[in-house]
Short mmCIF file of C-alpha atoms and ligand atoms in Angstrom, two decimals:
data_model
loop_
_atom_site.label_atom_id
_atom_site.label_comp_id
_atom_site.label_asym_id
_atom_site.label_seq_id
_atom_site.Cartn_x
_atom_site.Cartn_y
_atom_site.Cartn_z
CA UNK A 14 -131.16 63.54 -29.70
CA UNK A 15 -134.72 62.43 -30.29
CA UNK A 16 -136.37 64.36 -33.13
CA UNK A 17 -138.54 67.50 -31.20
CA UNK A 18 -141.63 68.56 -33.25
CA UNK A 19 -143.02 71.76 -32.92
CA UNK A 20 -146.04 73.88 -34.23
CA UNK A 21 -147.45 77.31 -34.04
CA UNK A 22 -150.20 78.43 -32.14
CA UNK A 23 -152.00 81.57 -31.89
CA UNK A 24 -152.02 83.03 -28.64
CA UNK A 25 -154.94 84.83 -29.22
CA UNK A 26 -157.67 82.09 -30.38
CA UNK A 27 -155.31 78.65 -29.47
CA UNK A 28 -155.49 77.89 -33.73
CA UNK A 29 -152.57 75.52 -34.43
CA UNK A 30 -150.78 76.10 -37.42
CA UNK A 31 -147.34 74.04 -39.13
CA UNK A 32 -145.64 77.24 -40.67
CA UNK A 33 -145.20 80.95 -38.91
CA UNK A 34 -146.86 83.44 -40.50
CA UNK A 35 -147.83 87.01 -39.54
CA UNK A 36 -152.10 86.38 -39.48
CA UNK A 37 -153.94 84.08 -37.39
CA UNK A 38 -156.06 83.58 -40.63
CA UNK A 39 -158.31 81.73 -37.79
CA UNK A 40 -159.02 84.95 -36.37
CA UNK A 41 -157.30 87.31 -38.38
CA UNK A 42 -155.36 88.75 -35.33
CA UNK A 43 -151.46 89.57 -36.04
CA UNK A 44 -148.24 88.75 -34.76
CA UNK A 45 -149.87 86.24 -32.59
CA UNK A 46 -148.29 82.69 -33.59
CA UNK A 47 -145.33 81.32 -31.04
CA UNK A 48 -144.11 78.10 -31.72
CA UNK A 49 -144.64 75.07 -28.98
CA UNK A 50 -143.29 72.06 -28.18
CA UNK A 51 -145.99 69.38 -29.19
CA UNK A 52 -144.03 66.19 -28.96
CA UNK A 53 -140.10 66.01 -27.31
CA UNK A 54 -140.11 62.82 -29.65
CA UNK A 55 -139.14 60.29 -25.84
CA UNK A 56 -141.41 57.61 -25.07
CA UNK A 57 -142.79 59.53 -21.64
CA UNK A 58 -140.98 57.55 -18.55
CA UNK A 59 -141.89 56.68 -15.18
CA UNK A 60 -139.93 57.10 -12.29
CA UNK A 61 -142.10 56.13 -9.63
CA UNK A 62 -141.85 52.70 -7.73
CA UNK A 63 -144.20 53.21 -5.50
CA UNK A 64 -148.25 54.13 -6.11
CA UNK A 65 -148.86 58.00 -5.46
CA UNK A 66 -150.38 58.08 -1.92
CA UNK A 67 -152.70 59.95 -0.17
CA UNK A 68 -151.70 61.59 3.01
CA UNK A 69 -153.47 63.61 5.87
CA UNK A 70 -152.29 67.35 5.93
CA UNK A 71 -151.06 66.78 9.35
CA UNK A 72 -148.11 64.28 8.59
CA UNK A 73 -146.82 65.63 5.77
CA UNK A 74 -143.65 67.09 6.54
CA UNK A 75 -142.81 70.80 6.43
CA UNK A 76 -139.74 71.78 7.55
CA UNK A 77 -138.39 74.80 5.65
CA UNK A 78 -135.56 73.68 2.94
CA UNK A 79 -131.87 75.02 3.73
CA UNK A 80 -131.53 78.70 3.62
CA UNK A 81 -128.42 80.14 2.76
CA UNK A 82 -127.58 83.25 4.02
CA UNK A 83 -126.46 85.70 1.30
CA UNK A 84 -124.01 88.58 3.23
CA UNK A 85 -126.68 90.95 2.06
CA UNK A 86 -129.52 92.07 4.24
CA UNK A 87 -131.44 93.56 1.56
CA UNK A 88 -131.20 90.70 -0.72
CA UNK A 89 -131.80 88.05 2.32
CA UNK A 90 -134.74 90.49 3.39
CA UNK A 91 -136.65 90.41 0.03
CA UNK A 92 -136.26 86.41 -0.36
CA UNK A 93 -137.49 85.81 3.38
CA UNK A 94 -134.30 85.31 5.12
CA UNK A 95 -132.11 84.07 2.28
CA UNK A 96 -131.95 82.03 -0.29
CA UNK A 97 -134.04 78.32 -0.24
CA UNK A 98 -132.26 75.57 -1.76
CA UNK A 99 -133.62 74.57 -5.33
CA UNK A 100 -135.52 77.45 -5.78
CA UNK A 101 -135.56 79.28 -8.44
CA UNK A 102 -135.09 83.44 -8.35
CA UNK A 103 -136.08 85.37 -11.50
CA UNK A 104 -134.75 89.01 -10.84
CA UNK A 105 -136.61 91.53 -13.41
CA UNK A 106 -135.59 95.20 -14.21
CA UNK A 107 -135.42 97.67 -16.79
CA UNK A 108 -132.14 97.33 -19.05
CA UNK A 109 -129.50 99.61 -16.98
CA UNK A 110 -130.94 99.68 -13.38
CA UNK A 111 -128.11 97.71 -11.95
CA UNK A 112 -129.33 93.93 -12.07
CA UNK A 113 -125.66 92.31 -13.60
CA UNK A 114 -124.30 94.40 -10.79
CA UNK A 115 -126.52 93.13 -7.98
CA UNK A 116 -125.92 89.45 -8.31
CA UNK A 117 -122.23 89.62 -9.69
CA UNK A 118 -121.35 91.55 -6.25
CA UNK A 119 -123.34 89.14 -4.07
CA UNK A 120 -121.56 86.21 -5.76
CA UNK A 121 -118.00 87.98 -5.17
CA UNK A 122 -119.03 88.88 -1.13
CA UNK A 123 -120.03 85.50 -0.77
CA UNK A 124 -116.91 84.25 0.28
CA UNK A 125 -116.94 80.76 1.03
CA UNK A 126 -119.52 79.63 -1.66
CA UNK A 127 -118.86 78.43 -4.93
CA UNK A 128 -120.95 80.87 -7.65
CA UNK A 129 -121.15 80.12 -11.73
CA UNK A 130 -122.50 83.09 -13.20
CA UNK A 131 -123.68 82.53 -17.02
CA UNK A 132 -123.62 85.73 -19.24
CA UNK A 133 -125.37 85.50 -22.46
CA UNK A 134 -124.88 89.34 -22.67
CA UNK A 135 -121.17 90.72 -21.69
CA UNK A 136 -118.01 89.05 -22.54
CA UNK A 137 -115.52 87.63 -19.60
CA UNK A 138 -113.95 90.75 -20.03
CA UNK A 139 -116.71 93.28 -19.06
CA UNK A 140 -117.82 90.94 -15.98
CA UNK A 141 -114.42 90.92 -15.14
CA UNK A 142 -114.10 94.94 -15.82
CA UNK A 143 -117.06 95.04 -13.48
CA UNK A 144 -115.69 92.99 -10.77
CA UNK A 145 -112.64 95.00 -10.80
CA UNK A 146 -115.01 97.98 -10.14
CA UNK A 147 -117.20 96.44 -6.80
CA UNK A 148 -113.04 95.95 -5.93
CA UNK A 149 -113.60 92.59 -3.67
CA UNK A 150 -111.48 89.36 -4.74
CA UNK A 151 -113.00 86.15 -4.67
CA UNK A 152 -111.34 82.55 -5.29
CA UNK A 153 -115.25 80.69 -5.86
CA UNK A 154 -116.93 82.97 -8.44
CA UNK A 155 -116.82 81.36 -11.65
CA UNK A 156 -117.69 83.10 -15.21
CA UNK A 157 -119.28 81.14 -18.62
CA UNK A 158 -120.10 83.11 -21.20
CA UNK A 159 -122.11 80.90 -22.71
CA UNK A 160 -126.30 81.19 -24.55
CA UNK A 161 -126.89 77.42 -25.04
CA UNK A 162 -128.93 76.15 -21.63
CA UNK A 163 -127.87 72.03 -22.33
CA UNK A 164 -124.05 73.45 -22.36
CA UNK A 165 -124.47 75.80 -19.46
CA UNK A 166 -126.01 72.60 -17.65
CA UNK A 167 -123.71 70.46 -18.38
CA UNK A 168 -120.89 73.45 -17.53
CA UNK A 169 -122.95 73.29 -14.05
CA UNK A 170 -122.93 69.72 -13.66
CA UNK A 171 -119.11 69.49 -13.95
CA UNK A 172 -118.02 72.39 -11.26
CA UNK A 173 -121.23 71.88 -9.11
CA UNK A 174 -121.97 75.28 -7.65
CA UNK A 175 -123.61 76.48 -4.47
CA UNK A 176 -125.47 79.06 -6.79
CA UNK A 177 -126.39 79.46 -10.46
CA UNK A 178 -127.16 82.81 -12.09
CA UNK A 179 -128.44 83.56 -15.27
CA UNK A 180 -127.78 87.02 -17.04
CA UNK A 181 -130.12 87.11 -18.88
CA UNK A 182 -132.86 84.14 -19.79
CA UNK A 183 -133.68 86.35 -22.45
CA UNK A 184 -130.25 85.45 -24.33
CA UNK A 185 -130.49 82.17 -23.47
CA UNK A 186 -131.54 78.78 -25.92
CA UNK A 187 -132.56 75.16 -26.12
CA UNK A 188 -131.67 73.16 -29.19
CA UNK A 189 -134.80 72.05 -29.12
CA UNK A 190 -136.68 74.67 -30.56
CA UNK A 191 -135.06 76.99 -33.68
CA UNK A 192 -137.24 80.19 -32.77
CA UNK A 193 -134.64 82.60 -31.61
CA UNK A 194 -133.58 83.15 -28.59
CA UNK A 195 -136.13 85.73 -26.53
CA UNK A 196 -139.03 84.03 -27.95
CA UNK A 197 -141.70 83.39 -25.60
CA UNK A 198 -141.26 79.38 -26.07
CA UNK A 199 -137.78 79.46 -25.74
CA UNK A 200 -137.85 81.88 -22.77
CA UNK A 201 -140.24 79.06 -21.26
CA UNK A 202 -138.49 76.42 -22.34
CA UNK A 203 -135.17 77.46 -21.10
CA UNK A 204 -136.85 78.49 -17.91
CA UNK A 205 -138.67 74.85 -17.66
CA UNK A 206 -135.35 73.45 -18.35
CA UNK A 207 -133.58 74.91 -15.45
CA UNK A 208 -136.24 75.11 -12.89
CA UNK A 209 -136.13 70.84 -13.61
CA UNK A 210 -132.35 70.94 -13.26
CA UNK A 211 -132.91 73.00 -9.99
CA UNK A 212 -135.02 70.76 -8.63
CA UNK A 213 -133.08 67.77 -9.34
CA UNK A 214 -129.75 69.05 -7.69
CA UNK A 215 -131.15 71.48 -5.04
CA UNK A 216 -129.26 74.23 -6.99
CA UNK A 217 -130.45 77.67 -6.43
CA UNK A 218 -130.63 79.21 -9.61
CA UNK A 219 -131.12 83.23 -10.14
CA UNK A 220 -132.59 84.44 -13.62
CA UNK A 221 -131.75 87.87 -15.09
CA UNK A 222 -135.35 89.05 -17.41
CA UNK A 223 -135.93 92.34 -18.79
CA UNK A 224 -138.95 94.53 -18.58
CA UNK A 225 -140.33 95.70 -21.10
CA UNK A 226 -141.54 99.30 -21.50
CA UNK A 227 -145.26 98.56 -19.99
CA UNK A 228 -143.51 96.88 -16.50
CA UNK A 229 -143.94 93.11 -17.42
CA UNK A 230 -141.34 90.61 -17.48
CA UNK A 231 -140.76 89.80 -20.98
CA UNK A 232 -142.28 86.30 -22.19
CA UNK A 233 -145.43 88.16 -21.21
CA UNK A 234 -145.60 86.54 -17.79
CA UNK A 235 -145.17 83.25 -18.10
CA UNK A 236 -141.78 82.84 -16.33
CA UNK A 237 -143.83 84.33 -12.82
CA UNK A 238 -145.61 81.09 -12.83
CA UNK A 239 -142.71 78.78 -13.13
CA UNK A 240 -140.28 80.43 -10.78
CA UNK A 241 -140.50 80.68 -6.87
CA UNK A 242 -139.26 83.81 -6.66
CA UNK A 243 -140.15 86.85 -8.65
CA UNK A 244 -137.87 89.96 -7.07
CA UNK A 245 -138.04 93.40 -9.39
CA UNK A 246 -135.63 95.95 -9.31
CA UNK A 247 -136.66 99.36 -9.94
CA UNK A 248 -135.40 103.45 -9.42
CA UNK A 249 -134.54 106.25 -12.07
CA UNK A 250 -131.69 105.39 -13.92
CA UNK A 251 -130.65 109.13 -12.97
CA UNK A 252 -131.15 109.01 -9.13
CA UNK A 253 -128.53 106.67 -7.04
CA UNK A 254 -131.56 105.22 -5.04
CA UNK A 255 -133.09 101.49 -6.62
CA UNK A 256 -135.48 99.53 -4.55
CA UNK A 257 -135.86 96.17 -4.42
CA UNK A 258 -139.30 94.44 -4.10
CA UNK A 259 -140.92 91.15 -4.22
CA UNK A 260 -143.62 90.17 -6.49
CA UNK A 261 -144.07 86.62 -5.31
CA UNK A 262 -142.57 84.64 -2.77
CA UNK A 263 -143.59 80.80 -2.20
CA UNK A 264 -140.63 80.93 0.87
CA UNK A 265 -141.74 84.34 2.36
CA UNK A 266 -144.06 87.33 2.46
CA UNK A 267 -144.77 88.80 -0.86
CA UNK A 268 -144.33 92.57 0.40
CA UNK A 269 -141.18 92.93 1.33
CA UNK A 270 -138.45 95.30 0.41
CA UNK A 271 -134.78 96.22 0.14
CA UNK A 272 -133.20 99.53 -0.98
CA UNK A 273 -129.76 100.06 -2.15
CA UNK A 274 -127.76 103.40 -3.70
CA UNK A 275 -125.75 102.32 -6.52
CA UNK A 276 -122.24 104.39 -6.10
CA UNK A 277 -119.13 104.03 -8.29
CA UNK A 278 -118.19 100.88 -6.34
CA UNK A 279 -121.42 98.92 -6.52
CA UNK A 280 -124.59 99.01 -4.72
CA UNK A 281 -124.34 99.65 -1.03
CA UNK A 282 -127.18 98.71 1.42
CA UNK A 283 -129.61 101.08 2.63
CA UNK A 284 -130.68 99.86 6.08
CA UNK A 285 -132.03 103.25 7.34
CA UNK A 286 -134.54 103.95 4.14
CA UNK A 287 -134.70 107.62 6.12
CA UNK A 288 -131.89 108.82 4.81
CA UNK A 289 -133.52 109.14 0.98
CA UNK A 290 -135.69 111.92 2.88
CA UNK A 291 -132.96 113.28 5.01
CA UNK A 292 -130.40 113.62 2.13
CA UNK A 293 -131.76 116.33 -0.25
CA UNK A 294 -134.32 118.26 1.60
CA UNK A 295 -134.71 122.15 1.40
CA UNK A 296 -136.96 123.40 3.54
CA UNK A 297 -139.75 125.78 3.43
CA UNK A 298 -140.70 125.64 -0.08
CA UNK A 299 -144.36 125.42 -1.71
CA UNK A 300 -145.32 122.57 -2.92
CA UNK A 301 -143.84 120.09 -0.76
CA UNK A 302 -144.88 118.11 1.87
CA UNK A 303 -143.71 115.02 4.01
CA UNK A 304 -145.44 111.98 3.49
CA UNK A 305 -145.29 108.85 5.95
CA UNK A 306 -145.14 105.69 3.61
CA UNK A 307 -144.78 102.09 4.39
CA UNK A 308 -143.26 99.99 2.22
CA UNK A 309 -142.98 96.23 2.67
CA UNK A 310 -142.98 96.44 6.69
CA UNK A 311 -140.45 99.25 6.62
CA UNK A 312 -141.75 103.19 7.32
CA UNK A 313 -140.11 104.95 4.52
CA UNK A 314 -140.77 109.17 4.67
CA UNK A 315 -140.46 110.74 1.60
CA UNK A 316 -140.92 113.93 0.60
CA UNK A 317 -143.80 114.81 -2.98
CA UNK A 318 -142.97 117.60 -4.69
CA UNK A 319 -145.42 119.51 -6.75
CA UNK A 320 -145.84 122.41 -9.42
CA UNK A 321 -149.03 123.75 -10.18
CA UNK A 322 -148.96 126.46 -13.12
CA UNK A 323 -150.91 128.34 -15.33
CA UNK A 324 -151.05 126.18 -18.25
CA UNK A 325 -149.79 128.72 -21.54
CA UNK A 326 -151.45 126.68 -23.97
CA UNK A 327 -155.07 126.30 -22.81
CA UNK A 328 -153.88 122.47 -22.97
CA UNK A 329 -153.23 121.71 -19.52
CA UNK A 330 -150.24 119.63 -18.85
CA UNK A 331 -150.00 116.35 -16.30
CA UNK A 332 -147.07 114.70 -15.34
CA UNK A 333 -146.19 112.81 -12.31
CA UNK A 334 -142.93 110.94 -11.45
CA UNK A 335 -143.39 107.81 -9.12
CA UNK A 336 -147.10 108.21 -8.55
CA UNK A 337 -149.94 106.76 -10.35
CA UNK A 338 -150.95 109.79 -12.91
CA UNK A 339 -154.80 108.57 -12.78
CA UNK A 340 -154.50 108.57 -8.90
CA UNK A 341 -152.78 112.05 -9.49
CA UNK A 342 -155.94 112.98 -11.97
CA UNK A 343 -158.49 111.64 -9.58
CA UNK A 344 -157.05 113.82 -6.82
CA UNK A 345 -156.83 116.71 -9.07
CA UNK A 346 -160.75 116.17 -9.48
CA UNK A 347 -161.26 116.26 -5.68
CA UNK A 348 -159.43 119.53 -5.33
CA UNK A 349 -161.01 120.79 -8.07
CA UNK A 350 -164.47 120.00 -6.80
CA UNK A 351 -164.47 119.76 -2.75
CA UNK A 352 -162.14 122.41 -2.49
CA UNK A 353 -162.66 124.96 -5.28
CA UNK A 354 -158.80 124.77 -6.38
CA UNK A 355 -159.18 125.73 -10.31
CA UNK A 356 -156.82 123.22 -11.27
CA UNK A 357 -158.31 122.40 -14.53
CA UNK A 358 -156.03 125.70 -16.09
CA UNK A 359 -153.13 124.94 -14.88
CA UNK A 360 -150.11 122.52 -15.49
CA UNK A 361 -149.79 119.87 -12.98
CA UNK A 362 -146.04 118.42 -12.51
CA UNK A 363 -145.88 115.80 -9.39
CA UNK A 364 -142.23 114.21 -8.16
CA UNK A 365 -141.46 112.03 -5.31
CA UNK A 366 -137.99 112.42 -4.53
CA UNK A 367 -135.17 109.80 -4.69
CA UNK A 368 -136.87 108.62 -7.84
CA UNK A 369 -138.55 106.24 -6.03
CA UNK A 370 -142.08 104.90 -7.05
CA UNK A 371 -145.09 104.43 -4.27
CA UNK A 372 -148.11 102.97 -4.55
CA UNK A 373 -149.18 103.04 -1.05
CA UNK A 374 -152.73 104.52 -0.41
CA UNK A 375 -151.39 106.54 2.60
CA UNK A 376 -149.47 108.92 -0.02
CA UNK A 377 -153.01 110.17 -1.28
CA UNK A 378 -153.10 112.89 1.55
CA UNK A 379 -149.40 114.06 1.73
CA UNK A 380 -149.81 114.03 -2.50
CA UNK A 381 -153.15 116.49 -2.24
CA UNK A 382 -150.87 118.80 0.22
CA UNK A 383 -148.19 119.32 -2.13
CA UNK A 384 -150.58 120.27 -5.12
CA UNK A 385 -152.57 122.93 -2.62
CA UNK A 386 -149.22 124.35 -1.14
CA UNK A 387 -148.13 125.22 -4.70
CA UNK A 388 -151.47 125.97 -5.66
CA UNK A 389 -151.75 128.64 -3.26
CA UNK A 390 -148.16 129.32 -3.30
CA UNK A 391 -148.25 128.58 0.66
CA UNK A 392 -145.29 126.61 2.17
CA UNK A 393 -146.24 123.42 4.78
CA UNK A 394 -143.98 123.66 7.55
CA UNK A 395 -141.06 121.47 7.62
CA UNK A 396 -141.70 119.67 10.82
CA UNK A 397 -145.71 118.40 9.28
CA UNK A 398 -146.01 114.53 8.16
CA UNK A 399 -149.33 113.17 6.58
CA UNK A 400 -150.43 109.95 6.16
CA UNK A 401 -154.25 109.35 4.76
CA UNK A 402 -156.20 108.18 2.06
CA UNK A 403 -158.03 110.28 0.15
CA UNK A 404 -161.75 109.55 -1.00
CA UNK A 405 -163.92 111.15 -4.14
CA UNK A 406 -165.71 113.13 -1.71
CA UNK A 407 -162.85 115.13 -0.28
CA UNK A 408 -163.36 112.49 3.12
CA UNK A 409 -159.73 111.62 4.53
CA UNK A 410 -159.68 108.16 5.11
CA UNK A 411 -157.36 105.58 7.60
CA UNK A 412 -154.55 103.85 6.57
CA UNK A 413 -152.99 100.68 7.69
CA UNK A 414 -150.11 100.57 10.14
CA UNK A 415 -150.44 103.84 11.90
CA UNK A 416 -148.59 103.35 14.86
CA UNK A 417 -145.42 102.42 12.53
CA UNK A 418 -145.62 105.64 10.79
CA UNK A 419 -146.38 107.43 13.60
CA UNK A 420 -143.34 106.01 15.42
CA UNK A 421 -140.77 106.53 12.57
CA UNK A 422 -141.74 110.43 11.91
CA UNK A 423 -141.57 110.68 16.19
CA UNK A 424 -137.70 109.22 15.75
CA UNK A 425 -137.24 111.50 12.59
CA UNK A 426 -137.93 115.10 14.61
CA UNK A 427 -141.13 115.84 12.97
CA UNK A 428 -143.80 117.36 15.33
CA UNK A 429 -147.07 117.30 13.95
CA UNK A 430 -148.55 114.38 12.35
CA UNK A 431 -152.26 114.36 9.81
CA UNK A 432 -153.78 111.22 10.30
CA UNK A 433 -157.43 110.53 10.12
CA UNK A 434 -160.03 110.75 12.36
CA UNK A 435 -160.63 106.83 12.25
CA UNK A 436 -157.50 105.83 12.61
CA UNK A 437 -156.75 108.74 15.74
CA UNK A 438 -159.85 106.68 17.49
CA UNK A 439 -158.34 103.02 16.81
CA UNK A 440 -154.60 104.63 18.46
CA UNK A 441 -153.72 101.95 21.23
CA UNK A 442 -151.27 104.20 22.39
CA UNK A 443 -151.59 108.25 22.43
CA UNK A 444 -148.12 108.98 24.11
CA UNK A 445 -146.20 109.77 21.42
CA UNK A 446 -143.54 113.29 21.44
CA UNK A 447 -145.49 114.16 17.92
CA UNK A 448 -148.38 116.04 17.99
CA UNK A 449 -151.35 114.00 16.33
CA UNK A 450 -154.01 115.86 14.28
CA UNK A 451 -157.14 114.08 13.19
CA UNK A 452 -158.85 115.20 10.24
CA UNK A 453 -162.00 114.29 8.48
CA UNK A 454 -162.51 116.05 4.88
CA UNK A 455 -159.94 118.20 3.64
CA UNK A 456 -161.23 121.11 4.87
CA UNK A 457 -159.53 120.10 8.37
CA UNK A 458 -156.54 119.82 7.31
CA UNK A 459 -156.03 122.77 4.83
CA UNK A 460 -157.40 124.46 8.60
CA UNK A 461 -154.61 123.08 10.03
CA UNK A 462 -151.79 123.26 7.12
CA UNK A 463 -152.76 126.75 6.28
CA UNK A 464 -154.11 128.29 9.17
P1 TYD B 218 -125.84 96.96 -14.83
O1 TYD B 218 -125.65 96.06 -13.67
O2 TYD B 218 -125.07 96.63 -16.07
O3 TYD B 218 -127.40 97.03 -15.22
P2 TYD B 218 -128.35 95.90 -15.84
O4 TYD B 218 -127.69 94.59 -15.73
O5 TYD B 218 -129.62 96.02 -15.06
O6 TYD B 218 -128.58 96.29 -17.26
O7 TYD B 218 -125.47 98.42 -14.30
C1 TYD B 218 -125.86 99.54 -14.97
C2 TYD B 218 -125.34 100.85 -14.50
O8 TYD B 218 -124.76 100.89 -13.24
C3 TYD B 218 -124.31 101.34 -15.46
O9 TYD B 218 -124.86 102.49 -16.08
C4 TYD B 218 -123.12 101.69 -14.66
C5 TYD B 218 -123.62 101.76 -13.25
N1 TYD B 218 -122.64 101.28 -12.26
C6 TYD B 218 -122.27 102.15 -11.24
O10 TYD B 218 -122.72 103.29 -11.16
N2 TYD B 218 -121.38 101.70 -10.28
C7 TYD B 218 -120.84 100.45 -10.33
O11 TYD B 218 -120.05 100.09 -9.45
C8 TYD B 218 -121.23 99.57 -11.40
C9 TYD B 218 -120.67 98.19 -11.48
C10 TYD B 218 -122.14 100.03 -12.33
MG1 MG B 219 -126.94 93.35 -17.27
#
C-alpha cells in the first residue's frame, strides 16, 4: 500500500504539528491535536470521460432510488418509507438503550434479504446469544466479528449483501492511520471509507455510534455530515418505552418518529403511542396533568408529573426528568411572578412518564398545571388535556397542529380540552365530542382547573 502521511492539527486554532502532544503550544489550548490524513501517498486519478456539464434543473432526473421495505413500521417510518439504496444510516444512542438489538432483529425478520452484520464489540457468541433471545430463525443473516474496515470490505465484497451494519464505527479502523480506533480521524475516516464503498455498490450501510454524556454523537459531529441518515435512539434505560427519532433525513422528513417497548424478546412496535399514557395512570392525584403532545406527525398524550415541596435545606432543589430543566426554571419564574405561587422555597421534582423526553412547546401549559396542582395540593380532573405554550408574562400562547391533538384526546375519552384563545379562533372545525376551553393568561385556566 502507498505510504499515507499524516500530521496533527489543533482543532481549536487549525496549527499543524508532526508529533502529538498534549498543548497546542500555538494557542496553548489542551487536548486539542487529532491527527489527519494530509497525503494518501496515490497520484489523484480521474475517472471522468466526459467534461462535467451543466444542466437545467428541469431535466435532471429525480426519481427516488429503490426503497426497501424493512418489515418494521417504525424503522420504515423514521427513514421515510424504508430504506434508500446506497445510503448510509448512522443510528446513535446511549451505550445500553437497545441499538445492537434494533438492527440485529430487523436483519433476522427480514426474511428474504441477505444481512452482514459487523461487530467490533460482542463476540459471535453473544450476537448469537442475542438472536436466540428475539427467537426468529433466519438462513440470510450473516455475522463478522471483525474491527479492520479494508477486511470488513473486502468480507462485504465477497458475500455481497442486501444490507451492511456496523456495530459500532466507534470500534472500527483503517490501516491508514495508527491513532486508535475511536479517534475522531479514524471515526471519519472509517466513515468516509464506507460511505465511498456505499456509493459504489448501492449497499445500504447502517452505523452503530455512541453518545456521549452531553447527547452528541461521538467524533463530535462530524459523522452527521457524511451520512444520509442520522436516526437517535433514546428512553430510560429503566422504563420499557425507547423512541426513535430522526435527526436528518436527505430521503424524508426530518421529524419523524417511531416508538418501541423493549420486552424480554426484543423490541416490539408501538403503533398506538397512546398506550404509554393509558398503561400506568392513577387517577386523581395532585400534581398531574394530561398533556396533548405531537411528536413527529403522531399525537402522543402523556401524562407530567410533579412534586412541589418545602425545600428542608433553604437550598431549593430542581430536577426534571424528560423536560428541559431551564424551560422547567423559566416556568417556575412565571408562577412565581404572574401567579404568586412561592415556589422559590420549595423543591421542584418534574417527570414525564414512560421515560420519555419532549421538547414540544405545547407541553409548557400541561407542565405549569402539574407544578400548581401539587403546589396547591389540588388534583386536575382526570378527563382535562392541555396543550399551550407558555410566555414570560403568564400569556398562554397557540400551538401548532391543534386539530390533531384535539382529535386524538376526543378518541382517547377525555372531555375537556385547554387550548388557547388564538388557536380556539383559527378552529376550522368546532364539532368535536370534547369540550374546548380557550384561555388567555393563566389566570383562565387555574379558573377553570381549580374552580
Ligand atoms: P443492546 O442492544 O445491547 O444495547 P446497545 O447496543 O444500545 O448498547 O441492549 C441492551 C439492553 O436490552 C440489555 O440491558 C438487555 C436488554 N434486552 C432486553 O430487555 N430484551 C431483549 O430481548 C434483548 C435482546 C435485550
Ligand atoms: Mg451494542
Amino acid at each position: 500500500m502507498a505510504k499515507v502521511k499524516t500530521a496533527f492539527f489543533c482543532r481549536n486554532c487549525g496549527a499543524k504539528y508532526p508529533k502529538w502532544s498534549g498543548q497546542c503550544s500555538s494557542c496553548g489550548e489542551w487536548n486539542t491535536l487529532d491527527e489527519e490524513i494530509v497525503s494518501t501517498g496515490k497520484k489523484p486519478t480521474t475517472f471522468k470521460t466526459e467534461p462535467s456539464t451543466v444542466r437545467k434543473i428541469r431535466e435532471v432526473d429525480f426519481s427516488p432510488g429503490r426503497r426497501m421495505s424493512l418489515q418494521n413500521d417504525e424503522l420504515n417510518r423514521v427513514l421515510g418509507d424504508g430504506l434508500v439504496d446506497g445510503s448510509v444510516v448512522l443510528l446513535g444512542g446511549e451505550p445500553g438503550i437497545g441499538k445492537s438489538t434494533l438492527l440485529l432483529q430487523m436483519a433476522i425478520q427480514l426474511k428474504e434479504k441477505k444481512i452482514l452484520y459487523v461487530s467490533g464489540e460482542e463476540s459471535e457468541y453473544q450476537i448469537r446469544m442475542r438472536a436466540e433471545r428475539i427467537g426468529i430463525q433466519n438462513e440470510g443473516t450473516y455475522l463478522l466479528a471483525e474491527t479492520e474496515i479494508e477486511a470488513i470490505i473486502t468480507a462485504s465484497e465477497n458475500l455481497k449483501p442486501d444490507i451492511l451494519i456496523l456495530d459500532s464505527i466507534q470500534t472500527m479502523r483503517t490501516a491508514k492511520i495508527d491513532s486508535s480506533p475511536g479517534t475522531i480521524s479514524q471515526v471519519r475516516e472509517c466513515a468516509a471509507e464506507i460511505q465511498q464503498y456505499s456509493k459504489k455498490t448501492g449497499i445500504p450501510v447502517f452505523l452503530i455510534g455512541h453518545i456521549t454524556k452531553d447527547g452528541s454523537i461521538a467524533g463530535p459531529k462530524i459523522l452527521e455530515h457524511i451520512v444520509d441518515t442520522v436516526l437517535q435512539f433514546e428512553g430510560d434505560r429503566h422504563h420499557g418505552y425507547r423512541i426513535l427519532r430522526t435527526l436528518k433525513n436527505r430521503f424524508g422528513s426530518a421529524s419523524e418518529l417511531g416508538i418501541f417497548e423493549m420486552q424480554s424478546n426484543g423490541l416490539r412496535e408501538v403503533s398506538n403511542p397512546s398506550e404509554i399514557l393509558l398503561s400506568d395512570r392513577e387517577e386523581g392525584l395532585p400534581g398531574a396533568a394530561v398533556a396533548a403532545t405531537m411528536e413527529g406527525v403522531r399525537p402522543l398524550l402523556l401524562e407530567i408529573q410533579a412534586l412541589v415541596s418545602p425545600s428542608p435545606y433553604g437550598n431549593p432543589q430542581r430536577s426534571a426528568n424528560g423536560f428541559d430543566q431551564r424551560r422547567m426554571n423559566m416556568l417556575l419564574a412565571v408562577l412565581e411572578k404572574r401567579s404568586g405561587m412561592k415556589m422559590g422555597i420549595n423543591d421542584v421534582f418534574l417527570n414525564v412518564t414512560g421515560g420519555i423526553r419532549v421538547d414540544d412547546p405545547a407541553v409548557d401549559l400541561p407542565v405549569a398545571a402539574a407544578l400548581a396542582s401539587s403546589y396547591h395540593d389540588l388534583s386536575i380532573d382526570s378527563k382535562i388535556c392541555l396543550a399551550a405554550e407558555v410566555g414570560l408574562s403568564g400569556e398562554v400562547r397557540p400551538v401548532n397542529k391543534i386539530e390533531q391533538r384535539i382529535s386524538e384526546a376526543d378518541k382517547l375519552g377525555f372531555n375537556t380540552m385547554i387550548i388557547s384563545q388564538n388557536n380556539f379562533k383559527s378552529l376550522s372545525r368546532k364539532d368535536f365530542k370534547i369540550k374546548i376551553v380557550p384561555a388567555t393568561r393563566l389566570s383562565d385556566v387555574w379558573k377553570q382547573i381549580f374552580g
